[in-house]
Protein backbone atom coordinates (compact mmCIF):
# COMPACT_ATOMS: atom_id res chain seq x y z
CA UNK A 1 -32.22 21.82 -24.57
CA UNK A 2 -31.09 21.24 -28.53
CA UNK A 3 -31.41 24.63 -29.97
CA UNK A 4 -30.00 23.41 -33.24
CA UNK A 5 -31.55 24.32 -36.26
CA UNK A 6 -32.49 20.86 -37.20
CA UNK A 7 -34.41 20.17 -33.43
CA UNK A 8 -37.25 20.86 -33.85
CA UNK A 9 -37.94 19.54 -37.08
CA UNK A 10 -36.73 16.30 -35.73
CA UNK A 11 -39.13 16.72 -32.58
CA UNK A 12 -41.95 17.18 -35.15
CA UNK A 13 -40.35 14.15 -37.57
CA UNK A 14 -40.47 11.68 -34.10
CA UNK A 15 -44.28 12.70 -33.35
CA UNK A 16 -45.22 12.29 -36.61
CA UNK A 17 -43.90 8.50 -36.45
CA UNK A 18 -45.61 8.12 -33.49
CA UNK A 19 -49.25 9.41 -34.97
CA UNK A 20 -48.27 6.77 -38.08
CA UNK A 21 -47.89 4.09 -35.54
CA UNK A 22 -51.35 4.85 -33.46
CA UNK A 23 -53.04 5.29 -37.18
CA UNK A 24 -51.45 1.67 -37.97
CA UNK A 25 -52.45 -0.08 -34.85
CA UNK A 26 -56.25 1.69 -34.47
CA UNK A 27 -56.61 0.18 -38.51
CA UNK A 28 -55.55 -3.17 -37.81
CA UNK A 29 -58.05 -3.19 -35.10
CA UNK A 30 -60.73 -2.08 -36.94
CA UNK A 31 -60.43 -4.36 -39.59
CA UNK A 32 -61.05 -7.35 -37.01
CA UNK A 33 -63.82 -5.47 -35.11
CA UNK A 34 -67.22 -7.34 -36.13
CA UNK A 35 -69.79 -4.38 -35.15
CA UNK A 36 -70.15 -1.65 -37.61
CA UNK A 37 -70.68 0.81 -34.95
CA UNK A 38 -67.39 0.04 -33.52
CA UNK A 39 -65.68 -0.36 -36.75
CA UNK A 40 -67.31 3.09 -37.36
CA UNK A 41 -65.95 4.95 -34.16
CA UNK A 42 -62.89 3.31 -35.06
CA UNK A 43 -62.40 4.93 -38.51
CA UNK A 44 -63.27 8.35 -37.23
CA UNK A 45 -60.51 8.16 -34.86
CA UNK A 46 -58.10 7.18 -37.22
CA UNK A 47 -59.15 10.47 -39.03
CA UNK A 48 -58.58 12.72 -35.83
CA UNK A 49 -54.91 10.84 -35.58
CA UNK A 50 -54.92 11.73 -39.55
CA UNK A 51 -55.36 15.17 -39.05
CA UNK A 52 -52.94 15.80 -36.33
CA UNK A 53 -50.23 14.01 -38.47
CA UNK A 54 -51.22 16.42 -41.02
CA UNK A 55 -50.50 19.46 -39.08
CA UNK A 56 -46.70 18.13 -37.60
CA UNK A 57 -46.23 17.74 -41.76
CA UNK A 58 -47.27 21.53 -41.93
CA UNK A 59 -44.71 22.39 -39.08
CA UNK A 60 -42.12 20.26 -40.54
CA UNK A 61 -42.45 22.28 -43.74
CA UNK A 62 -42.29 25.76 -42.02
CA UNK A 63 -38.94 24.80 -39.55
CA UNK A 64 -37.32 22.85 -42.63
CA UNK A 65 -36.98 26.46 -44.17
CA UNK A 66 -34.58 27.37 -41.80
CA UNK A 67 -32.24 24.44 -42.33
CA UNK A 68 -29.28 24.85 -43.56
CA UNK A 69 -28.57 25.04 -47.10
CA UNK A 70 -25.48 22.32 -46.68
CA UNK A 71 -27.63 19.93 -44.97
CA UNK A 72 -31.39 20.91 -46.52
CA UNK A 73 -31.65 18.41 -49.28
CA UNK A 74 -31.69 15.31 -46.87
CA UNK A 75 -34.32 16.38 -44.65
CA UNK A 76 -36.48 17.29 -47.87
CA UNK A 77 -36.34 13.73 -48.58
CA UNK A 78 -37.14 12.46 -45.20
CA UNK A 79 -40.23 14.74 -45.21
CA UNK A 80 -41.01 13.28 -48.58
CA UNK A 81 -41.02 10.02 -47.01
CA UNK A 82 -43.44 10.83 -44.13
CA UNK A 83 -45.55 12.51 -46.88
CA UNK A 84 -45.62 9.02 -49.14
CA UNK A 85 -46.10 7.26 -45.34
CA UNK A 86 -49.04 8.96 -44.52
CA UNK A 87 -51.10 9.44 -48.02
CA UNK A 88 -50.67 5.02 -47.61
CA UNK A 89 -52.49 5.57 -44.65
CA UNK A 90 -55.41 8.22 -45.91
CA UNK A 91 -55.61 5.61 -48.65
CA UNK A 92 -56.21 2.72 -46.49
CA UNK A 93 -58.62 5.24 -44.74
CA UNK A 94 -60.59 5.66 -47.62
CA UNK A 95 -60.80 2.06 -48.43
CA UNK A 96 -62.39 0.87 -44.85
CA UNK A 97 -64.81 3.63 -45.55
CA UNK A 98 -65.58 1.87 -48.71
CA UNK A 99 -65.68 -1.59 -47.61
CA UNK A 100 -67.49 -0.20 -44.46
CA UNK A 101 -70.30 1.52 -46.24
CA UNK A 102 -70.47 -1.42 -49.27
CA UNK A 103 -70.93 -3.75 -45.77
CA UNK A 104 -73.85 -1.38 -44.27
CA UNK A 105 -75.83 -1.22 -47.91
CA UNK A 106 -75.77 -5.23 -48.29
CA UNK A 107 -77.18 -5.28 -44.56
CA UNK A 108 -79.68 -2.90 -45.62
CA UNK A 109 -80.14 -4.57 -48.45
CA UNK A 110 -81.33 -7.50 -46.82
CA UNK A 111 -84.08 -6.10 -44.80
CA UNK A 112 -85.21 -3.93 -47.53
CA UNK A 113 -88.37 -5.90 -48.37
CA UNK A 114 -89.35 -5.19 -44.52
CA UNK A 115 -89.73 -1.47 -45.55
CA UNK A 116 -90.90 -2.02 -49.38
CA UNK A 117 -94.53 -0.47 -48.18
CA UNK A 118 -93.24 2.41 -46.05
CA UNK A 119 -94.42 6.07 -46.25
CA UNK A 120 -90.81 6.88 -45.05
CA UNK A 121 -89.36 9.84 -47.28
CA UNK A 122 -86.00 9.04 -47.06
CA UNK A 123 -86.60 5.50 -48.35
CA UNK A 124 -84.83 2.11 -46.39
CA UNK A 125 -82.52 3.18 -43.95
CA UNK A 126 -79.50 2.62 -46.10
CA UNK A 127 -80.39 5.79 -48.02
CA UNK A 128 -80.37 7.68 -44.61
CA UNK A 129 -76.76 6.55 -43.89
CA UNK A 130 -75.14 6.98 -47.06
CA UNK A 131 -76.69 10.75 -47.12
CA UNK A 132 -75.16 11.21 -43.31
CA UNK A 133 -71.63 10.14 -44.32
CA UNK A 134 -71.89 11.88 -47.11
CA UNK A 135 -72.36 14.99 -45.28
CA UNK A 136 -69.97 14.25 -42.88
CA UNK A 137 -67.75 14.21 -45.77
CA UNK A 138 -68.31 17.02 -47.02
CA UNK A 139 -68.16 18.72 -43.48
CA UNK A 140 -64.53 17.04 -43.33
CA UNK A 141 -63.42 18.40 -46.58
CA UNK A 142 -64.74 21.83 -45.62
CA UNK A 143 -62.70 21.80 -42.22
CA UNK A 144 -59.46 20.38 -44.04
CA UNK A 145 -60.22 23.42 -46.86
CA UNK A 146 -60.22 26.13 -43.68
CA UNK A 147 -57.15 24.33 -42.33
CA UNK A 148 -55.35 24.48 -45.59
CA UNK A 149 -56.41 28.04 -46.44
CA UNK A 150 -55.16 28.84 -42.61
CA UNK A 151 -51.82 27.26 -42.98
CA UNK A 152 -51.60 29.71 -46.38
CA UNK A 153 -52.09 32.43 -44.88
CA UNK A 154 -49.34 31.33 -42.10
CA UNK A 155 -47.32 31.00 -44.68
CA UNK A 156 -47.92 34.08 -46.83
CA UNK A 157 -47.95 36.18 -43.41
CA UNK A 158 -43.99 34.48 -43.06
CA UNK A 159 -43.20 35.35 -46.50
CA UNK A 160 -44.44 38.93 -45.71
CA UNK A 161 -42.27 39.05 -42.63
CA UNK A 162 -39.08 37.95 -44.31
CA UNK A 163 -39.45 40.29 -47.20
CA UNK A 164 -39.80 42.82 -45.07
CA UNK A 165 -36.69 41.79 -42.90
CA UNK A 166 -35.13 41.34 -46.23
CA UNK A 167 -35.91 45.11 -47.22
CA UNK A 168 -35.27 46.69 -44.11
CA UNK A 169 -32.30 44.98 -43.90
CA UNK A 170 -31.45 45.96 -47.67
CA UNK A 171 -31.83 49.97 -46.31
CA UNK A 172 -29.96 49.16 -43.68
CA UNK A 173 -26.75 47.93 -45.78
CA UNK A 174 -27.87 51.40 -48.58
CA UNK A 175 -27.61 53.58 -45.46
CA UNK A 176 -24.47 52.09 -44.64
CA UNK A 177 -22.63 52.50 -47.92
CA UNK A 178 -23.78 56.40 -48.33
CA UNK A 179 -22.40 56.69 -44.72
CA UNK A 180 -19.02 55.47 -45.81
CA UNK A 181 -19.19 57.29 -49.25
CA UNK A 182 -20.12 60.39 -46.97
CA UNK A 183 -17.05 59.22 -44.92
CA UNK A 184 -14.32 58.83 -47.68
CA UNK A 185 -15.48 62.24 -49.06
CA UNK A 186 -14.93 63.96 -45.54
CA UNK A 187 -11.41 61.64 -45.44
CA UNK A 188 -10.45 63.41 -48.85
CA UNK A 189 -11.64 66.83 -48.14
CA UNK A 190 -9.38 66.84 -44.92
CA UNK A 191 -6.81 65.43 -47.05
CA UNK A 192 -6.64 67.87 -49.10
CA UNK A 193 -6.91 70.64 -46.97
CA UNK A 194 -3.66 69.19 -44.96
CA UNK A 195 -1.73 69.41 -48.24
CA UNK A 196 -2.36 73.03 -48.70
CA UNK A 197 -1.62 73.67 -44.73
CA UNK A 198 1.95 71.76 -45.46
CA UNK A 199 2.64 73.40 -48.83
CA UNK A 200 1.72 76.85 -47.00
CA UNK A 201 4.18 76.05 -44.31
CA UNK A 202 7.08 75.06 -47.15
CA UNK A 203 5.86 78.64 -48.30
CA UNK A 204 6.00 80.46 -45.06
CA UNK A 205 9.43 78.76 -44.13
CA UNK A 206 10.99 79.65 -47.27
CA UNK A 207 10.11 83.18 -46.79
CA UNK A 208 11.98 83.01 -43.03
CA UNK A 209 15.00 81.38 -44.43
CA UNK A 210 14.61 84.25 -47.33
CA UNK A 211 14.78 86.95 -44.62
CA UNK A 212 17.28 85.50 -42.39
CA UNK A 213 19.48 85.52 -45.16
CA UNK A 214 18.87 88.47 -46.42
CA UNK A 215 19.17 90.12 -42.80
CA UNK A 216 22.32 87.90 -42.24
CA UNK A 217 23.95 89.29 -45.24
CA UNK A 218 22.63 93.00 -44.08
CA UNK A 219 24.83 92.90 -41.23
CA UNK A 220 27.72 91.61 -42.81
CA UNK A 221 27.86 94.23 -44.69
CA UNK A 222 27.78 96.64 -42.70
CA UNK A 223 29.79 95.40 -40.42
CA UNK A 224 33.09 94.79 -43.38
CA UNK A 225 31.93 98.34 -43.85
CA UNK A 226 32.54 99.54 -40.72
CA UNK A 227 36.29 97.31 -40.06
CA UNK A 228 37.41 98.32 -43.63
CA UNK A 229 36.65 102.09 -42.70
């Protein structure tokens, strides 16, 4: 198994190429798909595959913080690339909504005068449709909203954890120094104290070689005294 820093980003790069793929193929095929219904369950999975690709770009922007410095720069510009891949593909998304919804009002259009006399409160059934998507819409921007403000918390929660790493490690290195300051003052207290203990002993044997030649000369004294007499 790569345990490289750069795996898994790659793992989530090769996925991601794969969704663009299956998002490329599935649009192609609804384009030539005759029934609206079809062309319809079509789009929607296109949106699903959309989605997914969205969150490996989320991963790929977490793990790409723990690249290497040296190396960092070239996979922020492939990620830029599967960024500018996939907002072509959102766009071409949004534009067989269009022509799909621009194809359901001229149909409705032309049976309007069918329903021209109706008590119906929503109007031709055109009306009905357009106020469906629209609130499927809106329920897709409020579930890509809770999976953006998700993915910021993620984040922020990360941040959190490496500023605390960063601080405890911080103490860790303070600690550290005052232990070796604490250190070098214990080295130089016992330094000094072995100074005095060898100056006292210079001292002390001074003092011996003072007596034994003061003893020495003591009993050569007496004894010249004592041959001379």
């Amino acid at each position: 198994m790569d345990t490289s820093p750069t795996a898994l980003f790659d793992s989530y790069e090769q996925e991601l190429l794969q969704f663009i793929d299956t998002i490329r193929t599935k649009l192609d095929s609804s384009n030539g798909e005759n029934e609206q219904e079809q062309r319809k369950a079509s789009l929607r999975r296109v949106e699903m595959e959309l989605e997914e690709a969205d969150e490996m770009v989320s991963q790929m922007e977490i793990e790409i913080q723990g690249i290497p410095q040296s190396v960092r720069a070239q996979y922020h510009a492939r990620l830029r690339s599967a960024k500018a891949e996939l907002s072509k593909y959102k766009k071409l998304l949004a534009e067989s909504r269009a022509q799909l919804a621009r194809a359901d009002l001229l149909s409705s259009s032309k049976g309007a005068g069918a329903y021209s006399s109706s008590d119906e409160p929503y109007g031709p059934s055109s009306d009905r449709a357009r106020l469906l998507d629209g609130t499927a819409i809106l329920e897709q921007g409020s579930k890509r909203l809770m999976q953006s403000q998700t993915i910021a918390l993620e984040t922020e929660n990360q941040g959190a954890e490496i500023l605390m790493n960063l601080r405890t490690q911080r103490e860790q290195i303070e600690n550290s120094r005052n232990t070796l300051q604490r250190a070098d003052l214990a080295i130089d207290r016992a330094s000094g104290t072995l100074k005095k203990m060898v100056r006292r002993m210079y001292q002390q044997r001074a003092v011996t070689y003072s007596i034994i030649g003061v003893l020495v000369l003591l009993i050569v004294i007496i004894a010249w005294e004592k041959l001379s007499g």
